[in-house]
CSV table of C-alpha atoms and ligand atoms in Angstrom, one decimal:
chain,number,residue,atom,x,y,z
I,1,UNK,CA,11.9,65.7,23.7
I,2,UNK,CA,15.5,67.0,21.6
I,3,UNK,CA,14.7,70.5,19.6
I,4,UNK,CA,17.0,69.6,16.9
I,5,UNK,CA,15.2,66.8,15.3
I,6,UNK,CA,14.0,67.3,12.3
I,7,UNK,CA,10.3,66.4,12.4
I,8,UNK,CA,9.0,67.2,8.3
I,9,UNK,CA,9.0,64.1,6.1
I,10,UNK,CA,12.8,63.0,4.8
I,11,UNK,CA,12.9,64.2,1.2
I,12,UNK,CA,14.5,62.7,-1.6
I,13,UNK,CA,15.0,63.6,-5.1
I,14,UNK,CA,14.7,61.0,-7.5
I,15,UNK,CA,16.8,62.0,-10.5
I,16,UNK,CA,16.0,59.2,-13.5
I,17,UNK,CA,15.4,59.7,-16.8
I,18,UNK,CA,13.5,56.8,-17.8
I,19,UNK,CA,9.8,57.8,-17.8
I,20,UNK,CA,8.2,54.2,-16.3
I,21,UNK,CA,10.8,54.0,-14.4
I,22,UNK,CA,10.6,57.2,-12.7
I,23,UNK,CA,7.0,57.4,-12.3
I,24,UNK,CA,7.1,54.2,-10.8
I,25,UNK,CA,9.7,54.6,-7.8
I,26,UNK,CA,8.5,58.0,-7.6
I,27,UNK,CA,4.7,56.5,-6.6
I,28,UNK,CA,6.5,54.0,-4.1
I,29,UNK,CA,8.4,56.3,-2.3
I,30,UNK,CA,5.7,58.9,-2.1
I,31,UNK,CA,4.1,55.5,-0.8
I,32,UNK,CA,6.2,55.8,1.9
I,33,UNK,CA,6.1,58.7,2.6
I,34,UNK,CA,8.8,60.1,1.5
I,35,UNK,CA,8.6,63.6,-0.1
I,36,UNK,CA,9.5,63.0,-3.3
I,37,UNK,CA,11.0,65.4,-6.3
I,38,UNK,CA,12.1,63.7,-9.9
I,39,UNK,CA,13.9,65.5,-12.0
I,40,UNK,CA,14.5,63.5,-15.5
I,41,UNK,CA,17.8,65.3,-17.1
I,42,UNK,CA,21.3,66.1,-16.0
I,43,UNK,CA,21.9,69.3,-15.9
I,44,UNK,CA,18.4,69.8,-14.3
I,45,UNK,CA,19.2,68.2,-11.5
I,46,UNK,CA,22.4,69.9,-10.7
I,47,UNK,CA,20.6,73.2,-10.7
I,48,UNK,CA,17.6,71.8,-8.5
I,49,UNK,CA,20.9,70.3,-5.7
I,50,UNK,CA,22.1,74.2,-5.7
I,51,UNK,CA,19.0,75.2,-5.0
I,52,UNK,CA,17.6,72.6,-2.4
I,53,UNK,CA,18.4,70.2,0.5
I,54,UNK,CA,17.7,66.6,0.1
I,55,UNK,CA,17.9,64.2,2.8
I,56,UNK,CA,19.0,61.4,-0.2
I,57,UNK,CA,19.9,61.9,-3.8
I,58,UNK,CA,18.5,58.7,-6.1
I,59,UNK,CA,20.9,59.1,-8.9
I,60,UNK,CA,20.9,57.2,-12.1
I,61,UNK,CA,24.2,57.1,-13.8
I,62,UNK,CA,23.1,57.5,-17.7
I,63,UNK,CA,21.4,60.9,-18.1
I,64,UNK,CA,20.6,63.5,-20.6
I,65,UNK,CA,22.4,66.5,-20.3
I,66,UNK,CA,25.2,66.5,-18.0
I,67,UNK,CA,25.7,62.0,-16.9
I,68,UNK,CA,24.9,61.1,-13.3
I,69,UNK,CA,28.4,60.3,-12.4
I,70,UNK,CA,29.3,64.2,-13.4
I,71,UNK,CA,26.9,65.8,-11.8
I,72,UNK,CA,28.2,63.9,-8.6
I,73,UNK,CA,31.4,65.4,-9.1
I,74,UNK,CA,30.2,68.3,-8.7
I,75,UNK,CA,28.2,68.0,-5.8
I,76,UNK,CA,30.4,66.3,-4.1
I,77,UNK,CA,33.2,69.1,-5.3
I,78,UNK,CA,31.2,71.7,-3.8
I,79,UNK,CA,31.8,69.9,-0.1
I,80,UNK,CA,27.7,68.4,-0.5
I,81,UNK,CA,27.4,65.3,1.5
I,82,UNK,CA,24.0,64.8,0.7
I,83,UNK,CA,24.0,61.0,0.7
I,84,UNK,CA,24.0,59.8,-2.5
I,85,UNK,CA,22.2,55.9,-3.6
I,86,UNK,CA,23.7,55.4,-7.3
I,87,UNK,CA,22.1,53.2,-9.9
I,88,UNK,CA,23.3,51.6,-12.6
I,89,UNK,CA,22.8,48.8,-14.7
I,90,UNK,CA,23.6,45.0,-13.7
I,91,UNK,CA,26.5,44.1,-15.3
I,92,UNK,CA,28.1,47.5,-15.2
I,93,UNK,CA,31.1,46.7,-13.0
I,94,UNK,CA,32.7,49.6,-14.1
I,95,UNK,CA,30.3,51.9,-14.2
I,96,UNK,CA,29.5,51.0,-10.0
I,97,UNK,CA,33.5,51.5,-9.3
I,98,UNK,CA,33.5,54.6,-11.2
I,99,UNK,CA,30.5,56.3,-8.8
I,100,UNK,CA,31.7,54.6,-5.2
I,101,UNK,CA,35.0,56.7,-6.5
I,102,UNK,CA,33.2,59.3,-7.1
I,103,UNK,CA,31.3,60.1,-4.1
I,104,UNK,CA,28.4,57.8,-4.0
I,105,UNK,CA,27.4,56.4,-0.6
I,106,UNK,CA,25.8,52.8,-2.1
I,107,UNK,CA,24.5,51.3,-5.3
I,108,UNK,CA,21.6,49.7,-6.2
I,109,UNK,CA,21.4,47.8,-9.4
I,110,UNK,CA,18.8,47.8,-12.7
I,111,UNK,CA,16.1,46.7,-13.3
I,112,UNK,CA,15.4,48.1,-9.4
I,113,UNK,CA,14.1,45.4,-7.0
I,114,UNK,CA,11.7,48.0,-5.5
I,115,UNK,CA,11.8,46.4,-1.6
I,116,UNK,CA,16.0,46.0,-1.6
I,117,UNK,CA,15.2,50.0,-3.3
I,118,UNK,CA,13.2,51.4,-0.2
I,119,UNK,CA,15.9,49.4,2.5
I,120,UNK,CA,19.0,50.6,0.7
I,121,UNK,CA,17.5,54.1,0.6
I,122,UNK,CA,16.6,53.4,4.9
I,123,UNK,CA,19.9,52.6,5.4
I,124,UNK,CA,21.7,55.2,4.2
I,125,UNK,CA,19.7,57.5,5.8
I,126,UNK,CA,20.2,55.6,9.2
I,127,UNK,CA,24.0,55.5,8.6
I,128,UNK,CA,23.8,59.5,6.9
I,129,UNK,CA,21.8,60.5,10.6
I,130,UNK,CA,24.3,58.4,12.7
I,131,UNK,CA,24.3,59.1,16.4
I,132,UNK,CA,21.4,61.7,15.4
I,133,UNK,CA,18.2,61.3,18.1
I,134,UNK,CA,15.1,60.0,15.6
I,135,UNK,CA,13.5,58.2,18.5
I,136,UNK,CA,10.5,60.0,20.6
I,137,UNK,CA,8.8,58.3,23.8
I,138,UNK,CA,5.9,59.7,25.3
I,139,UNK,CA,4.3,57.2,27.6
I,140,UNK,CA,5.1,54.2,26.8
I,141,UNK,CA,5.2,55.0,23.4
I,142,UNK,CA,8.2,54.8,20.9
I,143,UNK,CA,8.1,57.0,17.9
I,144,UNK,CA,12.3,55.9,15.2
I,145,UNK,CA,11.1,58.7,12.7
I,146,UNK,CA,14.0,57.3,10.2
I,147,UNK,CA,12.8,53.3,11.0
I,148,UNK,CA,9.5,53.9,11.2
I,149,UNK,CA,8.8,52.2,13.7
I,150,UNK,CA,6.5,52.2,16.6
I,151,UNK,CA,6.8,50.3,19.8
I,152,UNK,CA,4.7,50.5,22.5
I,153,UNK,CA,6.1,48.9,25.9
I,154,UNK,CA,8.4,47.4,24.1
I,155,UNK,CA,6.3,46.0,21.8
I,156,UNK,CA,6.2,46.5,17.6
I,157,UNK,CA,3.1,48.3,16.4
I,158,UNK,CA,3.1,47.8,12.7
I,159,UNK,CA,1.1,50.9,11.3
I,160,UNK,CA,-0.5,51.5,7.9
I,161,UNK,CA,1.5,54.0,6.3
I,162,UNK,CA,-1.7,56.4,6.1
I,163,UNK,CA,-1.5,56.3,10.0
I,164,UNK,CA,2.0,56.5,10.7
I,165,UNK,CA,1.9,59.7,8.4
I,166,UNK,CA,-0.7,61.0,10.9
I,167,UNK,CA,1.2,59.7,14.1
I,168,UNK,CA,4.1,60.8,13.0
I,169,UNK,CA,2.5,64.7,12.4
I,170,UNK,CA,1.1,64.3,16.3
I,171,UNK,CA,4.0,63.2,17.6
I,172,UNK,CA,6.0,65.8,15.9
I,173,UNK,CA,4.5,68.7,18.2
I,174,UNK,CA,3.4,66.8,21.3
I,175,UNK,CA,0.6,69.0,22.7
I,176,UNK,CA,-0.1,71.3,19.7
I,177,UNK,CA,-3.7,70.8,18.9
I,178,UNK,CA,-3.7,69.4,14.9
I,179,UNK,CA,-7.0,70.2,12.7
I,180,UNK,CA,-8.5,67.7,10.8
I,181,UNK,CA,-7.1,70.2,7.7
I,182,UNK,CA,-3.6,69.6,8.9
I,183,UNK,CA,-3.4,65.7,9.3
I,184,UNK,CA,-5.4,65.7,5.8
I,185,UNK,CA,-2.6,67.5,4.5
I,186,UNK,CA,-0.1,64.8,5.6
I,187,UNK,CA,-2.1,61.9,3.7
I,188,UNK,CA,-2.4,64.1,0.5
I,189,UNK,CA,1.5,63.0,-1.0
I,190,UNK,CA,-0.6,60.1,-1.8
I,191,UNK,CA,-2.2,60.3,-5.3
I,192,UNK,CA,-5.9,59.0,-4.5
I,193,UNK,CA,-8.3,61.3,-2.9
I,194,UNK,CA,-9.1,62.1,-0.2
I,195,UNK,CA,-12.8,61.3,1.3
I,196,UNK,CA,-14.3,63.4,4.2
I,197,UNK,CA,-13.6,61.2,7.0
I,198,UNK,CA,-10.3,60.0,6.4
I,199,UNK,CA,-8.5,61.8,8.9
I,200,UNK,CA,-11.4,60.3,12.3
I,201,UNK,CA,-10.6,57.1,9.8
I,202,UNK,CA,-7.3,57.0,10.2
I,203,UNK,CA,-7.2,57.9,14.5
I,204,UNK,CA,-10.1,55.3,14.5
I,205,UNK,CA,-7.0,52.7,13.6
I,206,UNK,CA,-4.5,54.6,15.8
I,207,UNK,CA,-7.0,54.4,18.2
I,208,UNK,CA,-7.8,50.7,18.3
I,209,UNK,CA,-3.9,49.9,17.9
I,210,UNK,CA,-2.4,51.9,20.5
I,211,UNK,CA,-4.7,52.6,22.8
I,212,UNK,CA,-8.1,55.1,23.2
I,213,UNK,CA,-5.8,57.7,25.6
I,214,UNK,CA,-3.0,58.5,23.5
I,215,UNK,CA,-4.6,60.8,21.4
I,216,UNK,CA,-7.1,63.0,22.1
I,217,UNK,CA,-9.8,65.2,20.9
I,218,UNK,CA,-10.4,68.3,20.8
I,219,UNK,CA,-13.8,69.3,19.9
I,220,UNK,CA,-13.9,71.5,16.9
I,221,UNK,CA,-10.4,72.3,17.1
I,222,UNK,CA,-8.5,68.9,15.9
I,223,UNK,CA,-6.6,66.2,17.7
I,224,UNK,CA,-3.9,66.7,19.9
I,225,UNK,CA,-0.4,64.4,21.7
I,226,UNK,CA,0.5,65.0,24.8
I,227,UNK,CA,3.5,64.3,26.6
C,301,CA,CA1,18.5,56.6,-17.5
């Protein structure tokens, strides 16, 4: 297993001043297991981006404080190459061009088509990862942390977002026993209450899909995947 892989969830910064749109997009991002922060103002965005590292920035251009184009230009002026996806109104072609010229990597039009938004985010993350190693193999299992594709003996195995979160945590550290509490933490990015047996439920689901041998129970301690 390569040592330089970042196995944490992808960190996204959402910069959006509209409360309803922001909440909707944030929910979708989190339900896809992205760790997403949300700021509503260009000046604040500027500060946050200088302090924190993100894998991708989703930037609305019409913002209070500093507008999106200024925020983007400052980011690039700092030689920060974080991928930026800009959001513009459907009919705002000049904005789109100005944004791309200012260093945006791609754009989406508003109102968002959420499936398209997610597809563009994934594509951009893949592109920015370039040749970076993003998959791990354990026996006949192959897990791609960018595309979130899981295959077993070459056959794709669809997982729910929560099953994915549990599996991702376990394959990230082969041989390490993760407690139920540690795994529950991976599920807490969703707003729903976590039932006391949630982890067991997802482990059960994963075993049904991937075989009973892969994830082992260490009595009293937790769960482990051995490489
Ligand atoms: Ca706006």
